[in-house]
mmCIF file of C-alpha atoms and ligand atoms in Angstrom:
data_model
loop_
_atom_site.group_PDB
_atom_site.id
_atom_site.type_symbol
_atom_site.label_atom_id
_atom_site.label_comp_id
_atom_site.label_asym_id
_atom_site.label_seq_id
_atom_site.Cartn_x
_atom_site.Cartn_y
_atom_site.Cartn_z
ATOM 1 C CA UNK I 298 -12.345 -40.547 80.080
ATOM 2 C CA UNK I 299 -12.440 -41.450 76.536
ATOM 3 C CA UNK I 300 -8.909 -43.307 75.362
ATOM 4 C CA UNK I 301 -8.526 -43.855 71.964
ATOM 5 C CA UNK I 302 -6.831 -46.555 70.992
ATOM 6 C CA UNK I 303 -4.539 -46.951 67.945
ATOM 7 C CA UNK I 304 -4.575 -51.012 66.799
ATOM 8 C CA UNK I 305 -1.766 -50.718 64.337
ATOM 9 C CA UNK I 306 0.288 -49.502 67.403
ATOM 10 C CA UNK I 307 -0.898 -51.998 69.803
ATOM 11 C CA UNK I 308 0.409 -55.871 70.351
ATOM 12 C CA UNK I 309 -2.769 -58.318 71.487
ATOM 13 C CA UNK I 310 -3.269 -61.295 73.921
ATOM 14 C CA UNK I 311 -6.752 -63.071 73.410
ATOM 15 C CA UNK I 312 -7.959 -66.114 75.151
ATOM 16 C CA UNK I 313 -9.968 -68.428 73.237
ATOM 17 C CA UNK I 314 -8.455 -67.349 70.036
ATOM 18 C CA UNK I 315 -9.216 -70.673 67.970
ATOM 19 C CA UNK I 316 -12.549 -70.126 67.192
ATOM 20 C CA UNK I 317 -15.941 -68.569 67.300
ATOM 21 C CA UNK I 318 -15.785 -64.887 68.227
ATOM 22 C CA UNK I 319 -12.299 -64.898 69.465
ATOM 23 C CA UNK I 320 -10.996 -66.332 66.453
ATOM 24 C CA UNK I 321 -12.972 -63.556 64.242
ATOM 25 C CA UNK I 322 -11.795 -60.865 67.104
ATOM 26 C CA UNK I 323 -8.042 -62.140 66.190
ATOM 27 C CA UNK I 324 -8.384 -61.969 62.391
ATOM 28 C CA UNK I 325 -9.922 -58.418 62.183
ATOM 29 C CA UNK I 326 -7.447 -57.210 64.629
ATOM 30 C CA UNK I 327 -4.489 -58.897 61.925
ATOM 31 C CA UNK I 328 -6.277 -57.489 58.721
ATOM 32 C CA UNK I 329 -6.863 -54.156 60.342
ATOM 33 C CA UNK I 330 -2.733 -53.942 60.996
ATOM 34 C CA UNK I 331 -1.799 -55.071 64.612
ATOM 35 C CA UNK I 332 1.630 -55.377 65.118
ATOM 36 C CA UNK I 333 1.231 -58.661 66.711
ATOM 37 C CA UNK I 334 -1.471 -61.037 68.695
ATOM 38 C CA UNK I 335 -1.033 -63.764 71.082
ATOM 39 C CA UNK I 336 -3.357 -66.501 70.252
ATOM 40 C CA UNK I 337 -4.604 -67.981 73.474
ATOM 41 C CA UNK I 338 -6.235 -71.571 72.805
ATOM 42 C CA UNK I 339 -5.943 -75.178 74.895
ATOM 43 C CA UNK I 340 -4.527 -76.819 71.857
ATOM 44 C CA UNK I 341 -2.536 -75.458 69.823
ATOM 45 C CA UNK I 342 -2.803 -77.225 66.596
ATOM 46 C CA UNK I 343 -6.327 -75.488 66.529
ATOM 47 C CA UNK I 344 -4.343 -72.842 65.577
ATOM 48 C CA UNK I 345 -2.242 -74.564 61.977
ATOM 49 C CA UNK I 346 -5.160 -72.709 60.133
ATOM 50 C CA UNK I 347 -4.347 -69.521 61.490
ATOM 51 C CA UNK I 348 -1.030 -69.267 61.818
ATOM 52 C CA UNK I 349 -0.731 -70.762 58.532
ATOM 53 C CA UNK I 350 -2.815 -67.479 57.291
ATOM 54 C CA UNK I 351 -1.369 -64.581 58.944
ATOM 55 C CA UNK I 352 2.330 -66.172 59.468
ATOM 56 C CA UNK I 353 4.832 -64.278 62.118
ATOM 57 C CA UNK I 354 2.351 -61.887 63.131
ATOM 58 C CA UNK I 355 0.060 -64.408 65.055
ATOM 59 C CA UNK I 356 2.083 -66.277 67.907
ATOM 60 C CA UNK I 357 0.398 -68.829 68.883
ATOM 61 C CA UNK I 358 -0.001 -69.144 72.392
ATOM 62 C CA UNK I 359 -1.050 -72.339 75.297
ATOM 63 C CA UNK I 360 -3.483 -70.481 77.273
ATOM 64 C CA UNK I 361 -6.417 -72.784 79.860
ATOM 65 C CA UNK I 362 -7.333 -69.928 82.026
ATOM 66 C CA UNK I 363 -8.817 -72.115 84.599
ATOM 67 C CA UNK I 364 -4.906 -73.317 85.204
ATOM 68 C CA UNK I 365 -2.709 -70.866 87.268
ATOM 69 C CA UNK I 366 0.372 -72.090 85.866
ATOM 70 C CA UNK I 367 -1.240 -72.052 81.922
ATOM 71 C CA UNK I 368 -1.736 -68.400 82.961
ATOM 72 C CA UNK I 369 1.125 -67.304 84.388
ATOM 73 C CA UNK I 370 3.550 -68.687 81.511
ATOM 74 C CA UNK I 371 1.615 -67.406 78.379
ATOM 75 C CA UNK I 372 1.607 -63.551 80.009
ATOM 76 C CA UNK I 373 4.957 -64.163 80.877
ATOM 77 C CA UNK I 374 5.646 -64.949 77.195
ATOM 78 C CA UNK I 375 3.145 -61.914 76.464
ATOM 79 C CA UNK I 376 4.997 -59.623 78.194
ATOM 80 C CA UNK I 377 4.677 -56.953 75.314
ATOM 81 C CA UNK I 378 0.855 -57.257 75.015
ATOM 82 C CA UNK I 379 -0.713 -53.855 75.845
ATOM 83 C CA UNK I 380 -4.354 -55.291 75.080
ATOM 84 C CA UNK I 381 -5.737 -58.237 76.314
ATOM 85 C CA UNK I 382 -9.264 -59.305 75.016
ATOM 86 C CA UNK I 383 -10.678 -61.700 77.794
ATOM 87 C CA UNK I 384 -13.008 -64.178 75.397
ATOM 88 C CA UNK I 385 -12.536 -67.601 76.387
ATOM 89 C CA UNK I 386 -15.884 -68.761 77.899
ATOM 90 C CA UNK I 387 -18.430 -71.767 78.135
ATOM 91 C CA UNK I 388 -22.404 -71.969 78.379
ATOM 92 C CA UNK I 389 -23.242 -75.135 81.037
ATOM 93 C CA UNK I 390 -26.888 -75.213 81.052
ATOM 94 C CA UNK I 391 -28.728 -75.483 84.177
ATOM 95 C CA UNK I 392 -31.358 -73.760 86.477
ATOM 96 C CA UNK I 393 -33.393 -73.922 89.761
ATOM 97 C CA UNK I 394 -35.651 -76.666 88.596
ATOM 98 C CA UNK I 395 -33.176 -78.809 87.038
ATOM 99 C CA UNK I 396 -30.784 -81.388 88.984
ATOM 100 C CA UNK I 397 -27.457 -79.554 87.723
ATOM 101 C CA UNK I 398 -27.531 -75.972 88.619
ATOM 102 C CA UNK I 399 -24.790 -76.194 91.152
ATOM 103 C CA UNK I 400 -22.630 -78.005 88.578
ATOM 104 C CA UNK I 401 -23.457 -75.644 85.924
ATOM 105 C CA UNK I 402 -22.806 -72.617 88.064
ATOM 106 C CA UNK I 403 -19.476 -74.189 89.246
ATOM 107 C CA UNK I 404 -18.371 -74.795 85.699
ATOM 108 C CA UNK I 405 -19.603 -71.218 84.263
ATOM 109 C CA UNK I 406 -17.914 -69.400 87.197
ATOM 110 C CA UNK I 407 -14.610 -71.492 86.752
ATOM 111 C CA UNK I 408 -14.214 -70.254 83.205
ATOM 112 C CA UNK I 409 -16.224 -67.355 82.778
ATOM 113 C CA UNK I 410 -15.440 -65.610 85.951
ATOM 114 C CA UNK I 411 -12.310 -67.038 87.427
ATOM 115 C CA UNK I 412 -10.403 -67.369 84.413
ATOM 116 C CA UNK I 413 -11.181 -63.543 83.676
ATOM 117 C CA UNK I 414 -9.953 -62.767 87.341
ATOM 118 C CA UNK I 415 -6.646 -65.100 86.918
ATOM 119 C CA UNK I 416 -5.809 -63.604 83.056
ATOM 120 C CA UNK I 417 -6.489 -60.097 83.912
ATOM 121 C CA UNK I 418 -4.594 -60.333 87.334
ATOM 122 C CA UNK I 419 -1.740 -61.916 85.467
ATOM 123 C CA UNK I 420 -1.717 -59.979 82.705
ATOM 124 C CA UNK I 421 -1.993 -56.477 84.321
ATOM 125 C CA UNK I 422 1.585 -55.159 85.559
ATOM 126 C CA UNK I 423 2.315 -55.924 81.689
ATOM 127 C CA UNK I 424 -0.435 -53.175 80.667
ATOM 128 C CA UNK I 425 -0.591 -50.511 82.847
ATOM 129 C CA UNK I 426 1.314 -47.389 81.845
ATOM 130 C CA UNK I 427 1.925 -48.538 78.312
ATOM 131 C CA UNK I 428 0.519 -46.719 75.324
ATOM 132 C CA UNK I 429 -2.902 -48.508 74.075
ATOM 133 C CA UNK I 430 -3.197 -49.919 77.355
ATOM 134 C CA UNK I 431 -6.643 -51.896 76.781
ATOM 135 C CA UNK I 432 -7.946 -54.731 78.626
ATOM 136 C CA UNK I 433 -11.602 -56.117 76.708
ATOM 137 C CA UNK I 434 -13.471 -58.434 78.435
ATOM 138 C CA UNK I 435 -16.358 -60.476 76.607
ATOM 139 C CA UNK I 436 -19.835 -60.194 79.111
ATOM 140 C CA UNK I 437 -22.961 -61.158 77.298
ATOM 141 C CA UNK I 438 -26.416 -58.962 77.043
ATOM 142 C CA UNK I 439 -27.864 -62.159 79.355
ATOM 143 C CA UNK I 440 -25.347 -60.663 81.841
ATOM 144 C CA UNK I 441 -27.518 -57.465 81.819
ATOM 145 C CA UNK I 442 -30.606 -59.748 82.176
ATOM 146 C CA UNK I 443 -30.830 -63.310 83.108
ATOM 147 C CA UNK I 444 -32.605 -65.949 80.461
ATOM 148 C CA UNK I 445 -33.975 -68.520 82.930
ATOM 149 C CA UNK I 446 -32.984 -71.412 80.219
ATOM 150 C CA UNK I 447 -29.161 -71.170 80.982
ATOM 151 C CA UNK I 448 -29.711 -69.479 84.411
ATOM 152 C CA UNK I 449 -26.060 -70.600 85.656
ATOM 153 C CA UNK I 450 -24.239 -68.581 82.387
ATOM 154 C CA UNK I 451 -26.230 -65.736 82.108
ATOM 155 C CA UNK I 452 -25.145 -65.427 86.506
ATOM 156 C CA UNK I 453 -21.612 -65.867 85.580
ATOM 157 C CA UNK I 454 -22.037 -63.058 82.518
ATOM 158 C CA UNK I 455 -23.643 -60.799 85.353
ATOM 159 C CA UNK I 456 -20.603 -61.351 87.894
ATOM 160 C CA UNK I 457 -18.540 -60.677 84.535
ATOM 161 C CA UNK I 458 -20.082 -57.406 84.109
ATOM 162 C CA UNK I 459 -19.898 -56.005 87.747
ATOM 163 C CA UNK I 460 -15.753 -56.954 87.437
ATOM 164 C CA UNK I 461 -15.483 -54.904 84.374
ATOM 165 C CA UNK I 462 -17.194 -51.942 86.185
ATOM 166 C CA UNK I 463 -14.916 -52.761 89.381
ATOM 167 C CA UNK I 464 -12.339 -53.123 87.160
ATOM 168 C CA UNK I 465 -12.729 -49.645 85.603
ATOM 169 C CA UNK I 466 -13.195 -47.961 88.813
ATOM 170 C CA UNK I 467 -9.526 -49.280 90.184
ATOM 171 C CA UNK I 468 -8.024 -47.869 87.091
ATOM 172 C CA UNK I 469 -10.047 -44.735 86.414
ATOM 173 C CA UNK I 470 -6.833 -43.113 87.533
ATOM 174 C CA UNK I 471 -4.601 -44.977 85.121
ATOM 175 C CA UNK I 472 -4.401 -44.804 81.320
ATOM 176 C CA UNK I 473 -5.970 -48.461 80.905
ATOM 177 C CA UNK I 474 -8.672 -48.390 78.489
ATOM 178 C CA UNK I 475 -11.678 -50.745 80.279
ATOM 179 C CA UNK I 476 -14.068 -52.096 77.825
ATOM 180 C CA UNK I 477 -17.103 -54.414 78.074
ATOM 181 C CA UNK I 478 -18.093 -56.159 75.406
ATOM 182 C CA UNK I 479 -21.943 -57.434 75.247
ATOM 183 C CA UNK I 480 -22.949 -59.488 72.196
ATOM 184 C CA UNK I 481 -26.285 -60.912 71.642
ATOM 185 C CA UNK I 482 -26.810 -64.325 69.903
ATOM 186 C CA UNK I 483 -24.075 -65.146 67.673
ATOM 187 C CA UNK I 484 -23.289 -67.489 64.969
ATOM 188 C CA UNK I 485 -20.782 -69.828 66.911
ATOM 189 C CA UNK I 486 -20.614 -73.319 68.238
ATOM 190 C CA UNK I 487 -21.961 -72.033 71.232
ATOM 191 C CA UNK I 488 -25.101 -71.131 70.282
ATOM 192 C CA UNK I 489 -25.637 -74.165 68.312
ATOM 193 C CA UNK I 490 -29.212 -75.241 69.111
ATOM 194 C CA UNK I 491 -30.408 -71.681 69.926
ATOM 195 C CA UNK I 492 -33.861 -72.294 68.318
ATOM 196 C CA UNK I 493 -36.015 -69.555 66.742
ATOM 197 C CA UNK I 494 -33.469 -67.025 67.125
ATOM 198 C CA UNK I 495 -31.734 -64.829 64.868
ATOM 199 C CA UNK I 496 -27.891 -65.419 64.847
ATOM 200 C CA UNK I 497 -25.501 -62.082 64.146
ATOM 201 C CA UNK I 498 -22.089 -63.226 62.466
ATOM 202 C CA UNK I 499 -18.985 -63.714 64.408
ATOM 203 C CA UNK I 500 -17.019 -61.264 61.360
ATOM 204 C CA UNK I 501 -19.930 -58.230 61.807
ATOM 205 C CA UNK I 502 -19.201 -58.581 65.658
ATOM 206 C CA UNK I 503 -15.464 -58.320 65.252
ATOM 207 C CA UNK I 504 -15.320 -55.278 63.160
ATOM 208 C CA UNK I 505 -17.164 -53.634 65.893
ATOM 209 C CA UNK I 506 -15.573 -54.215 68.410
ATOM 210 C CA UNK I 507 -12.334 -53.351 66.831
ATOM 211 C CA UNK I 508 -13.905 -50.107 65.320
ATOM 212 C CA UNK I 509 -15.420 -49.268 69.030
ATOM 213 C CA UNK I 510 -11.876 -50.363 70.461
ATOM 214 C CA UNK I 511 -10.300 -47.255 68.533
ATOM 215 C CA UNK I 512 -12.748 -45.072 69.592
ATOM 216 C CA UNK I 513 -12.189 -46.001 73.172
ATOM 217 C CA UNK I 514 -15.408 -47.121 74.158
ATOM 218 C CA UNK I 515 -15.979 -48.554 77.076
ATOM 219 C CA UNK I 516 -19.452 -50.304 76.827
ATOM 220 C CA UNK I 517 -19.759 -52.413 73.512
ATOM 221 C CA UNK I 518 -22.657 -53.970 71.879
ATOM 222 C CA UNK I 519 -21.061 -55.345 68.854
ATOM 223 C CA UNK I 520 -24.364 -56.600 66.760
ATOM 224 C CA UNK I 521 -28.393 -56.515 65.662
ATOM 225 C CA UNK I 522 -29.654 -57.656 68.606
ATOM 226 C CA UNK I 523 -27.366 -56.223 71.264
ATOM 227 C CA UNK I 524 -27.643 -52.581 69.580
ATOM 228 C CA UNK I 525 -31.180 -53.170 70.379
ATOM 229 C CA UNK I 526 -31.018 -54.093 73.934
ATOM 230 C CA UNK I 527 -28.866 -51.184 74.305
ATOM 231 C CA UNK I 528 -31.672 -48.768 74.137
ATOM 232 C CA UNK I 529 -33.973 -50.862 76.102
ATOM 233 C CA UNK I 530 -31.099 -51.330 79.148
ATOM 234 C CA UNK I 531 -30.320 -47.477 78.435
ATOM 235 C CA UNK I 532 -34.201 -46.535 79.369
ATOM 236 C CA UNK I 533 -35.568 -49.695 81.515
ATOM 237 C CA UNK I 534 -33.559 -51.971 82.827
ATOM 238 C CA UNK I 535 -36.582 -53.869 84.119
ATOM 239 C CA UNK I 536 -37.850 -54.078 80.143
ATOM 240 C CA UNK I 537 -34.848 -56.681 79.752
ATOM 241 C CA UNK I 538 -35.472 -58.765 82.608
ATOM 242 C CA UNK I 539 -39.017 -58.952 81.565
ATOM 243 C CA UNK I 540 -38.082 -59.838 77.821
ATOM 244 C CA UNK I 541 -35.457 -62.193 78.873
ATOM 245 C CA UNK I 542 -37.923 -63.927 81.116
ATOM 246 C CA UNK I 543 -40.234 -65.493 78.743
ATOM 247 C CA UNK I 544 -36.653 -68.155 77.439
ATOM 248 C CA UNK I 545 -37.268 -70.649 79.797
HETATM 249 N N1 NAP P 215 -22.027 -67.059 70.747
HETATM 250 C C1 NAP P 215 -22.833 -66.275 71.441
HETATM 251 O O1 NAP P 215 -24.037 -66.204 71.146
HETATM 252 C C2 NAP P 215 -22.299 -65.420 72.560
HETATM 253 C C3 NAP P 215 -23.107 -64.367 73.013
HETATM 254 C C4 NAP P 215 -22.653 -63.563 74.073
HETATM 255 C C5 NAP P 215 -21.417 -63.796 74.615
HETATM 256 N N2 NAP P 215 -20.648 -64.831 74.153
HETATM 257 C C6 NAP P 215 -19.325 -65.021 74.777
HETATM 258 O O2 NAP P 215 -18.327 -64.895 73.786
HETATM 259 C C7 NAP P 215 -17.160 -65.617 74.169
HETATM 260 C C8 NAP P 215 -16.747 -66.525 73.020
HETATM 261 O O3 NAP P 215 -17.801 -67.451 72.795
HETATM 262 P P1 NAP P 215 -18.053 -68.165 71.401
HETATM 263 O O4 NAP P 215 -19.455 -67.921 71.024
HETATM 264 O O5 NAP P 215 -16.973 -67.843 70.456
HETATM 265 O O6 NAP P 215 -17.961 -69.687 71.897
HETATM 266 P P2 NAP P 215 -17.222 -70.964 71.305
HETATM 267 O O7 NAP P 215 -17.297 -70.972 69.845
HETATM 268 O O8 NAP P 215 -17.780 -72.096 72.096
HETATM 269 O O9 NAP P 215 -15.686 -70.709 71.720
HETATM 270 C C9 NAP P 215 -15.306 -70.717 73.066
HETATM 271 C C10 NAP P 215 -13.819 -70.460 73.126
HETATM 272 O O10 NAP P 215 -13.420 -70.423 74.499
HETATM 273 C C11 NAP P 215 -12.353 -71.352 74.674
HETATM 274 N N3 NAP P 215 -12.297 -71.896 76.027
HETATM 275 C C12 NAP P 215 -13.221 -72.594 76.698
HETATM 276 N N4 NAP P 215 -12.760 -72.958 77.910
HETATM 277 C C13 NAP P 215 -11.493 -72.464 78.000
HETATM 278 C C14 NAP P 215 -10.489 -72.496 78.985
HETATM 279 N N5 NAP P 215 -10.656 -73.143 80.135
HETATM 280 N N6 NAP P 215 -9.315 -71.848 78.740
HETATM 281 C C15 NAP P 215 -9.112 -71.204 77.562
HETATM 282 N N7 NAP P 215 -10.008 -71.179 76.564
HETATM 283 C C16 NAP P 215 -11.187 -71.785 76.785
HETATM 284 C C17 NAP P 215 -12.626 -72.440 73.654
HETATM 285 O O11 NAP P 215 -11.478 -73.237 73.468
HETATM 286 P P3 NAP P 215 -11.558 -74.800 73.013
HETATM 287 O O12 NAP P 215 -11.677 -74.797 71.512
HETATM 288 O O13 NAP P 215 -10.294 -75.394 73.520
HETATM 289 O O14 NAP P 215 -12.775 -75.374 73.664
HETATM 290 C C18 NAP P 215 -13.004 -71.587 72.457
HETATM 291 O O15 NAP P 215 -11.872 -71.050 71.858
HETATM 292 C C19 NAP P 215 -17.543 -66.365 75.444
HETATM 293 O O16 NAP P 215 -17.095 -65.643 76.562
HETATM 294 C C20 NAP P 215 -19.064 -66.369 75.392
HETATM 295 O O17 NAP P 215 -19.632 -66.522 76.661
HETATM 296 C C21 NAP P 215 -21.062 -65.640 73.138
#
């Protein structure tokens, strides 16, 4: 069912909020009238800059979603979020033919898919049954296709996109607005060293998602190169493994 959402109604929590796509997510969310957003980030003086900016409106927020007890106090002091955007999220190298692929995979799964599962979990009593009920989590297209050069991520963006599905189906009876959110390459530290490839900007992504937010999508693909493996994924899956393959 399609829930729209209204964002001028709706109060925010966002891990990773200091920067990259979270941070942009945070600012288009303040400039397009939010009442309010929770800024998730480890440190919070790397968020002066943006409290500075948007003042009483952005409460800044200690968030490390690979710590239980991180988790449990910034919901607790979220308790009138009715959207959380799940961003926070690392890219450890590593494959079958390197030495580190159990490290990497230990290290994607413990941010990228556990600290989803302990946010969400957390965060969820607060959400359900409120108006604008939303909860946004951040996958990747290489979660809809696996790039053998950071085999490790793209498996933790894959387990990330079966829990949003799973996650819809437990609330398909509730109001809860599930959304998925699959960007291609984009202009943040993390993709610093992606060679030869086009990077979409962290502000283009952000509008998108907000704009696809308020029409209550639930599958988002927020820029240039993820509109395009939309229609690939839409028609042939096995197109986007094969395309994907060739990044080793
Ligand atoms: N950039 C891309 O091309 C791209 C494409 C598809 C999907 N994504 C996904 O988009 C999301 C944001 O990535 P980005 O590109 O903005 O990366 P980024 O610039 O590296 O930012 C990562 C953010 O996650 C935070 N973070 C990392 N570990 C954390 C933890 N344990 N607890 C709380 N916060 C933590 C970081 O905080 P610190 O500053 O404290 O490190 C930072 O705010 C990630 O889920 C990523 O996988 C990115």
């Amino acid at each position: 069912m399609k829930t729209e959402i209204s964002i001028k109604d709706s109060v925010a929590l966002i891990s990773g909020a200091n920067r990259g796509i979270g941070k942009a997510i945070t600012e288009e969310l303040l400039n397009r009238g939010i009442k309010k957003v929770y800024a998730g980030a480890r440190q919070l003086e790397s968020l002066k800059a943006l409290q500075e900016k948007y003042g009483a409106r952005l409460k800044p927020l200690q968030l490390d979603v690979t710590n239980q007890e991180s988790v449990d106090n910034a919901v607790k002091v979220a308790s009138d979020a009715t959207m959380l955007i799940n961003n926070a999220g690392v890219m450890a190298h590593g494959g079958y033919k390197t030495e580190n692929m159990l490290e990497s995979i230990h290290l994607n799964m413990e941010v990228n898919v556990l600290g989803v599962i302990r946010l969400t979990q957390a965060a969820l009593p607060n959400i359900e049954n409120k108006p604008n009920a939303t909860i946004a989590t951040v996958s990747s297209v290489v979660g809809l296709g696996n790039m053998p050069m950071m085999n490790g991520y793209c498996t933790s963006k894959a387990a990330v996109h079966s829990m949003i599905q799973g996650l819809r189906g437990e609330l398909q009876d509730s109001n809860v607005l599930v959304s998925g959110i699959y960007p291609g390459p984009i202009e943040t530290d993390m993709a610093k060293g992606f060679e030869g490839i086009e990077l979409d900007k962290p502000e283009n992504l952000a509008k998108n998602v907000v704009s696809a937010l308020e029409q209550g999508e639930e599958d988002i693909f927020p820029d240039v190169m993820s509109a395009q493996i939309k229609q690939v994924y839409g028609t042939t899956p096995k197109e986007v493994e094969k395309m994907f393959s060739t990044w080793k």
